[in-house]
Coordinates of C-alpha atoms in Angstrom, one line a residue:
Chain T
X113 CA 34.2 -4.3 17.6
X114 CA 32.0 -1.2 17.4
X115 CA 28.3 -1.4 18.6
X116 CA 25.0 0.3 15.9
X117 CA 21.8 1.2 16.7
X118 CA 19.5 0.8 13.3
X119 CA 16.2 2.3 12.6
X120 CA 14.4 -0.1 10.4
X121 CA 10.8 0.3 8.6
X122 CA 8.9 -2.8 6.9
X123 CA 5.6 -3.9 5.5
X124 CA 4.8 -6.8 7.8
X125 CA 2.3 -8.4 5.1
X126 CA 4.6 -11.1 3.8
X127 CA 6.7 -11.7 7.2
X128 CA 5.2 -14.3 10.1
X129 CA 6.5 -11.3 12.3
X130 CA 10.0 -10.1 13.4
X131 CA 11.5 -12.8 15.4
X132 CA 13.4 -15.6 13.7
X133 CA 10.7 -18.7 13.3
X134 CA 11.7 -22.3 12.3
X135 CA 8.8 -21.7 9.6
X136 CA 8.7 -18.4 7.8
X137 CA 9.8 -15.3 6.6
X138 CA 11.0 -12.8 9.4
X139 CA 12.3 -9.4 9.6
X140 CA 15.4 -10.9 11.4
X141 CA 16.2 -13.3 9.4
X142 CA 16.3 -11.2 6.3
X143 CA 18.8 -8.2 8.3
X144 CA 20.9 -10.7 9.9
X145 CA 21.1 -12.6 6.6
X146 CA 22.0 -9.3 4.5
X147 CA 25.0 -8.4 7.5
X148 CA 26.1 -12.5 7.0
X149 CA 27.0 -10.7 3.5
X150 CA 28.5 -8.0 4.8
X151 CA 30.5 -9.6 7.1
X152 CA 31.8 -12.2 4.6
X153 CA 30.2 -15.4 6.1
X154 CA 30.8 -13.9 9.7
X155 CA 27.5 -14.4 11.7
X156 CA 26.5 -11.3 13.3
X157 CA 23.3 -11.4 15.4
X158 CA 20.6 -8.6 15.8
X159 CA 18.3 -7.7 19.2
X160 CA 15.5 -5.9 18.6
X161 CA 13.3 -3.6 20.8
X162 CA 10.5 -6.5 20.8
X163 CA 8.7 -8.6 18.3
X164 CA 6.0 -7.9 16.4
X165 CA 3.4 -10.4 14.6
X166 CA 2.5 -11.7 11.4
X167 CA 0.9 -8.9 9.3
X168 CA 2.1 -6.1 11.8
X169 CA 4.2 -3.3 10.1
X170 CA 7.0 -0.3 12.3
X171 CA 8.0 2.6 11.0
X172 CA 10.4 2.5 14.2
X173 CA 11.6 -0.5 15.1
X174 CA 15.0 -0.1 16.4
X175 CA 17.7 -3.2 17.0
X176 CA 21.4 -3.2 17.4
X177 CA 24.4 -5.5 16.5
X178 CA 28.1 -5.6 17.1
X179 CA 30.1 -5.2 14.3
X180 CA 33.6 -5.1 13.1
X181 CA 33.5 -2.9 9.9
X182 CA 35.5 0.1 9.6
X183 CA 33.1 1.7 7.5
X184 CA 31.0 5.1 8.3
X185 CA 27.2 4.6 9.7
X186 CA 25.8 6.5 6.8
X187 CA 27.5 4.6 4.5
X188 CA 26.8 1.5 6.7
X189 CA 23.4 2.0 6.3
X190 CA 23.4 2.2 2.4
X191 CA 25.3 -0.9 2.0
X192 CA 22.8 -2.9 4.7
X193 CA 20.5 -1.8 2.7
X194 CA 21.5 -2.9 -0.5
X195 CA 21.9 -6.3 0.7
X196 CA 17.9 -6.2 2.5
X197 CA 15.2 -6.9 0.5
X198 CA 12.6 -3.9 -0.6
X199 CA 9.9 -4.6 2.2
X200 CA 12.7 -3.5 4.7
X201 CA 14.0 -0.6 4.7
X202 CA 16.7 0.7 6.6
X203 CA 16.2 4.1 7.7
X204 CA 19.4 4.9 9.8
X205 CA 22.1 3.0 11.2
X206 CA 25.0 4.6 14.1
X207 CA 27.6 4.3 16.2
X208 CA 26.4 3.8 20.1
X209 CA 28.2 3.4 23.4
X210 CA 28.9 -0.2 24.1
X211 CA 26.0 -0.8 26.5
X212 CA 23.2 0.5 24.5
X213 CA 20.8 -2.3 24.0
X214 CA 17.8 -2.2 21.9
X215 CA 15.6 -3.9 24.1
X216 CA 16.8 -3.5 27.7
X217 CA 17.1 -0.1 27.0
X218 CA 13.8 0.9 26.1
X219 CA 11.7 3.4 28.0
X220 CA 8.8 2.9 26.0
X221 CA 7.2 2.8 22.5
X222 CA 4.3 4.4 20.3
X223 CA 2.3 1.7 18.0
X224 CA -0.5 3.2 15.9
X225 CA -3.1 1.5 14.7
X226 CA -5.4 2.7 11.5
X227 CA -8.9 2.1 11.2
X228 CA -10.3 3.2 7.6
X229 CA -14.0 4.3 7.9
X230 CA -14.9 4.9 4.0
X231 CA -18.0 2.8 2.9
X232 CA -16.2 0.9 0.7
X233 CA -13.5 -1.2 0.8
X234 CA -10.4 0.2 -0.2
X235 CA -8.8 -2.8 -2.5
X236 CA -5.4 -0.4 -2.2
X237 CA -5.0 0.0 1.9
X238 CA -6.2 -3.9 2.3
X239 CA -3.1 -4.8 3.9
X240 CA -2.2 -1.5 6.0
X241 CA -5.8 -0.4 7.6
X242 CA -8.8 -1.8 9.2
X243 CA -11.8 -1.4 7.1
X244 CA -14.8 -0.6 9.3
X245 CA -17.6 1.0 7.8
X246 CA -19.6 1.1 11.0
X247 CA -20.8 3.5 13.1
X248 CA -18.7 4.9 15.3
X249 CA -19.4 7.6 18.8
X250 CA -15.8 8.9 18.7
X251 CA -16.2 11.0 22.0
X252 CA -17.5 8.1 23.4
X253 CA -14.3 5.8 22.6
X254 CA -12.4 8.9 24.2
X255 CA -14.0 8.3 27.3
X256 CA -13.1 4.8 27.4
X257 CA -9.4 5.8 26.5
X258 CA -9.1 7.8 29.6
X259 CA -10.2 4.9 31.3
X260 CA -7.6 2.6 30.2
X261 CA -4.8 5.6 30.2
X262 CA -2.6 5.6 33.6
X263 CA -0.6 2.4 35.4
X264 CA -3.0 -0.6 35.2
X265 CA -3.0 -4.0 35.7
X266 CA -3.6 -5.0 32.1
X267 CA -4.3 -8.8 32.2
X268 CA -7.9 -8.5 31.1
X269 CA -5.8 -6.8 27.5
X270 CA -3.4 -9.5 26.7
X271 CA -3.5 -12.8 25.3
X272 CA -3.9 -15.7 27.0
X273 CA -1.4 -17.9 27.6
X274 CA 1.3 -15.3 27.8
X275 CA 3.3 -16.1 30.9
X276 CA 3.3 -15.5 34.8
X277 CA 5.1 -12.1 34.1
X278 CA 3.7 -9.0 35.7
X279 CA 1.3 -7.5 34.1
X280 CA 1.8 -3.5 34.9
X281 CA 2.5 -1.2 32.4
X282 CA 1.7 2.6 32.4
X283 CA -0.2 3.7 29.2
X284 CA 1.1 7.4 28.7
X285 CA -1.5 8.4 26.6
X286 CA -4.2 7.6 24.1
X287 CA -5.2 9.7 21.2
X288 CA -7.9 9.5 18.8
X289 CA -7.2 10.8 15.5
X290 CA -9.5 11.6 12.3
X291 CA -7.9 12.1 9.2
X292 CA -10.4 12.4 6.4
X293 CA -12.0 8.6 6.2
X294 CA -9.0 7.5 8.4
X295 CA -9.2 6.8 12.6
X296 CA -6.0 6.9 13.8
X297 CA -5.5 5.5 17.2
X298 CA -2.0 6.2 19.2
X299 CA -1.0 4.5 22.3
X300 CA 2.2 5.5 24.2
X301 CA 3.4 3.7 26.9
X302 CA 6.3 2.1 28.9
X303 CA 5.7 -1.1 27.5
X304 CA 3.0 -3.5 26.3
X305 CA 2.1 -6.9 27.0
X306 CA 1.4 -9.6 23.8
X307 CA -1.6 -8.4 21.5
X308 CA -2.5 -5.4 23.8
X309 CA -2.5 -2.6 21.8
X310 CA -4.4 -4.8 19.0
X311 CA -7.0 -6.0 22.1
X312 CA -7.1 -2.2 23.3
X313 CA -8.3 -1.3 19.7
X314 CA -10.6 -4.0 19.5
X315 CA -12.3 -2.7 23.0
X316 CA -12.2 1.0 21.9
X317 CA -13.8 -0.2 18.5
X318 CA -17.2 -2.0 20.8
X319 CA -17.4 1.1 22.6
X320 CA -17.7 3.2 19.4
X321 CA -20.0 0.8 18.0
X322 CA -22.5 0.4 20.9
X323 CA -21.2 -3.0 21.9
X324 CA -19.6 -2.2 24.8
X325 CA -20.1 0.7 27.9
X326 CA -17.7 2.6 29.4
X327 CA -18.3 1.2 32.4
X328 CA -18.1 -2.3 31.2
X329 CA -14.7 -1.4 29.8
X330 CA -13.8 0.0 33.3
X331 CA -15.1 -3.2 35.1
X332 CA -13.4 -5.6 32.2
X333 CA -10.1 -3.7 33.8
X334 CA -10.6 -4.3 37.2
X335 CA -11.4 -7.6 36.9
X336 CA -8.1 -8.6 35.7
X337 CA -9.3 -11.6 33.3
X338 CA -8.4 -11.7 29.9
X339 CA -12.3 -13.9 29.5
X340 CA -13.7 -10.2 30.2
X341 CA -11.7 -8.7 26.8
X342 CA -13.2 -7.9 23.5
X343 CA -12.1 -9.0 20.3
X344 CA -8.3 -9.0 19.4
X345 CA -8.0 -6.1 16.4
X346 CA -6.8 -7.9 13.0
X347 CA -2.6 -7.0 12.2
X348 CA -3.0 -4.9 9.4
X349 CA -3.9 -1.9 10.8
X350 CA -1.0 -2.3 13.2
X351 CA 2.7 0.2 13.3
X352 CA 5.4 -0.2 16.1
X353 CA 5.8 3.8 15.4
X354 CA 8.2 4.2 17.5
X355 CA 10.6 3.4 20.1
X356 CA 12.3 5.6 22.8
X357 CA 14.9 5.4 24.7
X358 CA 17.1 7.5 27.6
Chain N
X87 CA -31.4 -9.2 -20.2
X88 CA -30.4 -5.9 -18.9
X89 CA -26.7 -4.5 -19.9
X90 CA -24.9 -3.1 -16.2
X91 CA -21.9 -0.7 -16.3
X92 CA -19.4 -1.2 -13.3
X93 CA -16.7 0.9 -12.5
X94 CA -13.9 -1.3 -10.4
X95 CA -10.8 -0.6 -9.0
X96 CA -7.7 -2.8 -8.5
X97 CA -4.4 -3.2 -6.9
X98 CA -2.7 -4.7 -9.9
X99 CA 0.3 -6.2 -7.8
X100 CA -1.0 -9.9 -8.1
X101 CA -2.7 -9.8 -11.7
X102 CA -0.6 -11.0 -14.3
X103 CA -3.1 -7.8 -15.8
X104 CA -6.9 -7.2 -16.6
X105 CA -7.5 -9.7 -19.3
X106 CA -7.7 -13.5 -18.9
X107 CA -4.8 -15.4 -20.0
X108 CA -4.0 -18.8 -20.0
X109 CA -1.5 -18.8 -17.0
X110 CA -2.1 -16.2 -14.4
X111 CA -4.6 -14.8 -12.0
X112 CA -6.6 -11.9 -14.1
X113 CA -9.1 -9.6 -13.1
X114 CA -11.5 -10.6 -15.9
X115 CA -11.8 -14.0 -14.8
X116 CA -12.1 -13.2 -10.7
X117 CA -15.2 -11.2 -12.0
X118 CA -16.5 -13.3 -14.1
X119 CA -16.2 -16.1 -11.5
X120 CA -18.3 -13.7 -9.3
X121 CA -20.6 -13.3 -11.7
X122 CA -20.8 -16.8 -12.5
X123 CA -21.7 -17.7 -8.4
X124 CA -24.3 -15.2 -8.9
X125 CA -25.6 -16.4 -11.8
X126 CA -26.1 -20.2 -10.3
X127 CA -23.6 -21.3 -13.1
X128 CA -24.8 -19.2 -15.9
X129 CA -21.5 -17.7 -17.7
X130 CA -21.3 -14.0 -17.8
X131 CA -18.8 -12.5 -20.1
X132 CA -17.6 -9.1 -19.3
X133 CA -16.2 -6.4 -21.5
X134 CA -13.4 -3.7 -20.1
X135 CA -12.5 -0.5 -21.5
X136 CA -9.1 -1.6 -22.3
X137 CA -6.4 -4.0 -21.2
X138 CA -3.9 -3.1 -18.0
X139 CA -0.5 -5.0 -18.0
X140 CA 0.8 -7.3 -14.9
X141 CA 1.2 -5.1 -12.1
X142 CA -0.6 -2.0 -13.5
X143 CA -3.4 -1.0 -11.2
X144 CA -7.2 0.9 -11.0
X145 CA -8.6 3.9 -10.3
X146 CA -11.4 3.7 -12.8
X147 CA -11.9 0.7 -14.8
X148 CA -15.1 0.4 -16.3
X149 CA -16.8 -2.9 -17.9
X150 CA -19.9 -3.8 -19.0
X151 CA -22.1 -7.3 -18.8
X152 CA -25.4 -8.3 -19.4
X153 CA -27.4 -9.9 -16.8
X154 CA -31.2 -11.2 -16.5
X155 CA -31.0 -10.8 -12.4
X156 CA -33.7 -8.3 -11.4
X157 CA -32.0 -6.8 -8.6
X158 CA -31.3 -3.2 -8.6
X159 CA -28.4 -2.2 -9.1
X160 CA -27.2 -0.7 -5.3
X161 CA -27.9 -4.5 -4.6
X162 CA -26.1 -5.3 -7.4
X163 CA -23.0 -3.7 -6.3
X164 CA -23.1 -5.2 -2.9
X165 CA -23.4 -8.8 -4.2
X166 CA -21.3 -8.9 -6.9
X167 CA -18.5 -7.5 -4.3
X168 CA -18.9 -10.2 -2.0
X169 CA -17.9 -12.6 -4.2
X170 CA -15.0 -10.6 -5.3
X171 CA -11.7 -11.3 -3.8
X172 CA -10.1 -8.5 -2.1
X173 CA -7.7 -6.9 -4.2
X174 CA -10.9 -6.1 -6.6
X175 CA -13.5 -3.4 -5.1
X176 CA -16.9 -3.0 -6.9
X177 CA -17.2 1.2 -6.9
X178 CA -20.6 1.2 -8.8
X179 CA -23.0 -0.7 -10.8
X180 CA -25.9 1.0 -13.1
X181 CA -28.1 -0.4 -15.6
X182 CA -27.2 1.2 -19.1
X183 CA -29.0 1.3 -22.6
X184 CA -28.4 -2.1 -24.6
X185 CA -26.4 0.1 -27.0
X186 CA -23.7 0.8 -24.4
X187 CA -20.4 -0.6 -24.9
X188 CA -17.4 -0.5 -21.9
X189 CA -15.0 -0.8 -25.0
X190 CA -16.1 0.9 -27.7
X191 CA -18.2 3.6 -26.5
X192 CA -14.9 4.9 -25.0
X193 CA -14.4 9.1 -25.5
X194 CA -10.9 9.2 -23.8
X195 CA -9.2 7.9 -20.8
X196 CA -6.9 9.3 -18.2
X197 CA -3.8 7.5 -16.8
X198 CA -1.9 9.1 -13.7
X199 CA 1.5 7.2 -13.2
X200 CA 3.0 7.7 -9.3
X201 CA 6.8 8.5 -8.8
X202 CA 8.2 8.9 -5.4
X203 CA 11.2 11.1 -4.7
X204 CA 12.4 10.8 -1.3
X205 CA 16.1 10.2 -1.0
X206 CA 15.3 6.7 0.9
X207 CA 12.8 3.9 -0.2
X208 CA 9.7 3.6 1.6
X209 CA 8.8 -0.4 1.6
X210 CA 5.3 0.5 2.3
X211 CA 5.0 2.4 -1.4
X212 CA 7.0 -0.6 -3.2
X213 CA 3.6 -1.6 -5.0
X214 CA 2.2 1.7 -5.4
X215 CA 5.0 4.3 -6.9
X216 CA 8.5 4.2 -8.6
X217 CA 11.0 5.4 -6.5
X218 CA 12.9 7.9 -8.0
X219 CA 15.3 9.5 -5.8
X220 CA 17.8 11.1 -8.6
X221 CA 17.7 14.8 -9.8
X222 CA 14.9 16.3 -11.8
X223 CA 14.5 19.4 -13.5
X224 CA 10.4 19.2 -13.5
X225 CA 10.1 22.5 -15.4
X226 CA 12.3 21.1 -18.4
X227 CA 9.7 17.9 -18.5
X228 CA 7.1 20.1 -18.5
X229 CA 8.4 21.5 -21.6
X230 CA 8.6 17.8 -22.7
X231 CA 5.5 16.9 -22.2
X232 CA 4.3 20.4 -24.1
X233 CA 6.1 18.7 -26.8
X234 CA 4.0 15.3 -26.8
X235 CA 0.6 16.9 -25.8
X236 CA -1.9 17.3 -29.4
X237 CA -2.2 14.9 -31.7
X238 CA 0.6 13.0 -33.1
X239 CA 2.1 9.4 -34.6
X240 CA 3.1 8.2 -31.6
X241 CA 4.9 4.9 -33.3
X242 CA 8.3 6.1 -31.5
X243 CA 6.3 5.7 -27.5
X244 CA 4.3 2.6 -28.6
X245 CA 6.2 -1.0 -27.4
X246 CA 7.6 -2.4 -30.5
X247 CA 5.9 -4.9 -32.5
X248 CA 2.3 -3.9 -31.3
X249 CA 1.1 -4.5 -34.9
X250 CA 0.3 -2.3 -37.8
X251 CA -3.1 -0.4 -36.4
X252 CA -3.1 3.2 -36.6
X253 CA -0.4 4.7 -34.3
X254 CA -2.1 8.6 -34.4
X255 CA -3.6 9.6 -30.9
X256 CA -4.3 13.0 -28.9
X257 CA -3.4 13.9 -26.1
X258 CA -5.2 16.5 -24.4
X259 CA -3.1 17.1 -21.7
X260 CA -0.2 15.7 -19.7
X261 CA 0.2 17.5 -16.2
X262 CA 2.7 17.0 -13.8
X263 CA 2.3 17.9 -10.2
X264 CA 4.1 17.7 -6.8
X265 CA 2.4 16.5 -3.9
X266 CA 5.3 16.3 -1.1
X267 CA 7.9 14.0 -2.0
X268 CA 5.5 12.3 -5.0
X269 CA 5.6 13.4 -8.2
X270 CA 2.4 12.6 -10.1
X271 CA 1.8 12.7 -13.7
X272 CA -1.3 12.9 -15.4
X273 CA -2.3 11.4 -18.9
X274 CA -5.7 12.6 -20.8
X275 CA -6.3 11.8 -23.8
X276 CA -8.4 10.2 -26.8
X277 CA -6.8 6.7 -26.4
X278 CA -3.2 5.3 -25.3
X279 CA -1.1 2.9 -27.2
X280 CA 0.5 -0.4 -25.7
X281 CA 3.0 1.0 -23.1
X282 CA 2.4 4.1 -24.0
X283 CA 2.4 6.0 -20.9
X284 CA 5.1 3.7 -19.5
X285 CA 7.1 5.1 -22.4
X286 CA 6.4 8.7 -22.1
X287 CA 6.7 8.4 -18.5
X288 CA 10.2 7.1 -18.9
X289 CA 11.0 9.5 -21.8
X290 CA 9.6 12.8 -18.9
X291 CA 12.3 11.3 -16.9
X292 CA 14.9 10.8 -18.6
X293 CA 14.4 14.8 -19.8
X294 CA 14.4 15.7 -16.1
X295 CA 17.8 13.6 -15.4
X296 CA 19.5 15.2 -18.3
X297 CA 19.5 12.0 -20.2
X298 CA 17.1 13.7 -23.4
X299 CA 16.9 17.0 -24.4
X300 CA 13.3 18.4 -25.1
X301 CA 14.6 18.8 -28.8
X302 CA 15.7 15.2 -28.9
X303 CA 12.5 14.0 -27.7
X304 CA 10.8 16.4 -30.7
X305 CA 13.2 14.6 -33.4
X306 CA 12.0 11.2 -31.3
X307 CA 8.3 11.8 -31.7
X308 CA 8.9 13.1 -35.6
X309 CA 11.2 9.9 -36.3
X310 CA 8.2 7.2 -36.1
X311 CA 10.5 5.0 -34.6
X312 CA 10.3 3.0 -31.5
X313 CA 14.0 2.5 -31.4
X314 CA 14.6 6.0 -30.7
X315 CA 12.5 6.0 -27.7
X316 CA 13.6 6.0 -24.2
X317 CA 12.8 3.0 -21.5
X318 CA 10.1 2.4 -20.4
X319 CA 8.7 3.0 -16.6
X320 CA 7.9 -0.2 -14.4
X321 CA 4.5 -1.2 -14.4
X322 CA 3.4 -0.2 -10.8
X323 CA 3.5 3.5 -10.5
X324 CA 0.2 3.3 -13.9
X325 CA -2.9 3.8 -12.5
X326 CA -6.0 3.4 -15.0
X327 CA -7.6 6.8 -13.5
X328 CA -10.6 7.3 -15.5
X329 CA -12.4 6.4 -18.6
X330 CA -14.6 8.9 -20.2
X331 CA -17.8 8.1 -22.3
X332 CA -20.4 10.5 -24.1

């Protein structure tokens, strides 16, 4: 039994998210049904670095699986991929030491988010951006990212209802990108809690449009109450980027 | 009654094309339905420059309707988008002379048709391009399209069985450029057969994969015989780019 890491991309617009659900499409279920192929019938289970949600997209999502095969990883992936329908795609697939684990092993992730600014409605990036026409004080929203960037308690930036579990992480680093009509928002950190990134966005996007002060975003921190967030940040404009590891 | 020229662009991938048919979402009939909400029940017919196929898209469309609404026509625009669904956009309406006509005051049209080349798919493009990740020699399929450029029978690029009208058109120019890993070709001319570009599309890249020799497709364009021709591209790399009026 040999152990792979995979780097997988998809297009999240026709998947309830990653993790297997008794209703609805997932990213698992597709892979794990493509290597049932491969393997003849013989289950083989994936782990992934984390889910993601319905309508959210990676360009990085890693996950690994024991398998049997004699085959060669670059030849490995092509046959995965033949067997994996076309809004996966299977980007690499290798050999790893027998305690790699896709999500244990994780020492953090990138998700980007993109916010398209044109005055229009682009009928082609529907499913991939945000479209927000609205004025926006980028240097302003910077201000607010420097805020949130560091180890926080983030509690007041997750959905409620998620658990008891601690609610630490270190955010790395924010950046604010313009490219042409598109805002492109990166967030690095060691790990993130459910709906954060898409809540972070959602806060950065009041500040830039007047609803919300710096200060009020620095208070909404402190106070440690998820009542205190802004608006969650719809899934479309959503990547898991990437995922790093030791 | 004033007559209103819009220019609209679509994401073809759920249209079974532009023009209404009895089974099948078409973009005629979601903008006439808008129309018809903003005309309190008052039909609206619409005119297009042309027909695009099931999954073809839209850079440029234009149409033309007649309306009594005295709104202008910025207004116009806005409203007529909202009650578009959101694989339509509304780029621009104008009031036009009475005499204007979206079909057949048509000068010429340009088609660009999307290929993508990198070695692995990209799920994200799957609606957008053709992925092409075979050899191509693009300076022997420039020499190609050198050959179909001017103004020919083009019976032997038309799909077969698309009646007995007049198969001569120009073509002004065909250009191919590279743009990273996406090779985009570019159609003008004075009007396009059905499938047309599909065809010559597929005939360019057959030429560049040593299928078809640029003397072959010569003896294909002087044989007036759809048999002869080469396959024909899948629909959703065609983008209706522009249609030009006097």
């Amino acid at each position: 039994m040999k152990r792979f890491k995979a780097v997988i991309q998809y297009d999240g617009t026709n998947f309830v998210g990653y993790q297997i659900q008794p209703n609805g499409r997932t990213v698992q279920e597709e892979i794990e049904k493509a290597l049932l192929r491969m393997h003849k019938g013989d289950v083989v289970k994936i782990v992934g670095s984390g889910r993601t949600d319905t309508g959210v997209h990676a360009k990085g999502q890693v996950i690994h699986f024991d398998s049997p095969l004699a085959i060669p990883p670059a030849k490995y992936r092509k046959a995965l991929q033949t067997f994996t329908p076309y809004d996966i795609s299977i980007v690499s697939v290798e050999e790893v030491d027998a305690d790699f684990h896709a999500r244990f092993g994780t020492i953090g992730k990138e998700y980007r988010y993109f916010v398209q600014r044109s005055e229009f409605f682009d009928p082609f990036a529907r499913h991939f951006t945000l479209h927000f026409p609205y004025k926006l004080d980028i240097s302003r929203m910077r201000e607010a990212a420097d805020v949130l960037t560091g180890e926080h308690d983030f509690t007041s930036f997750c959905a409620a209802g998620s658990g008891r579990e601690d609610k630490v992480r270190t955010i790395y680093a924010i950046e604010i990108t313009e490219e042409e009509d598109t805002l492109v928002f990166s967030f690095k950190g060691n790990g993130f809690l459910y709906n954060m990134v898409r809540i972070l966005v959602g806060t950065l996007l009041d500040v830039g449009n007047d609803r919300l002060t710096v200060a009020q975003v620095k208070a909404n921190l402190e106070a440690r109450d998820r009542t205190q967030g802004a608006k969650t940040a719809p899934p479309q404009g959503l990547y898991l980027w990437e995922v790093y590891y030791k």
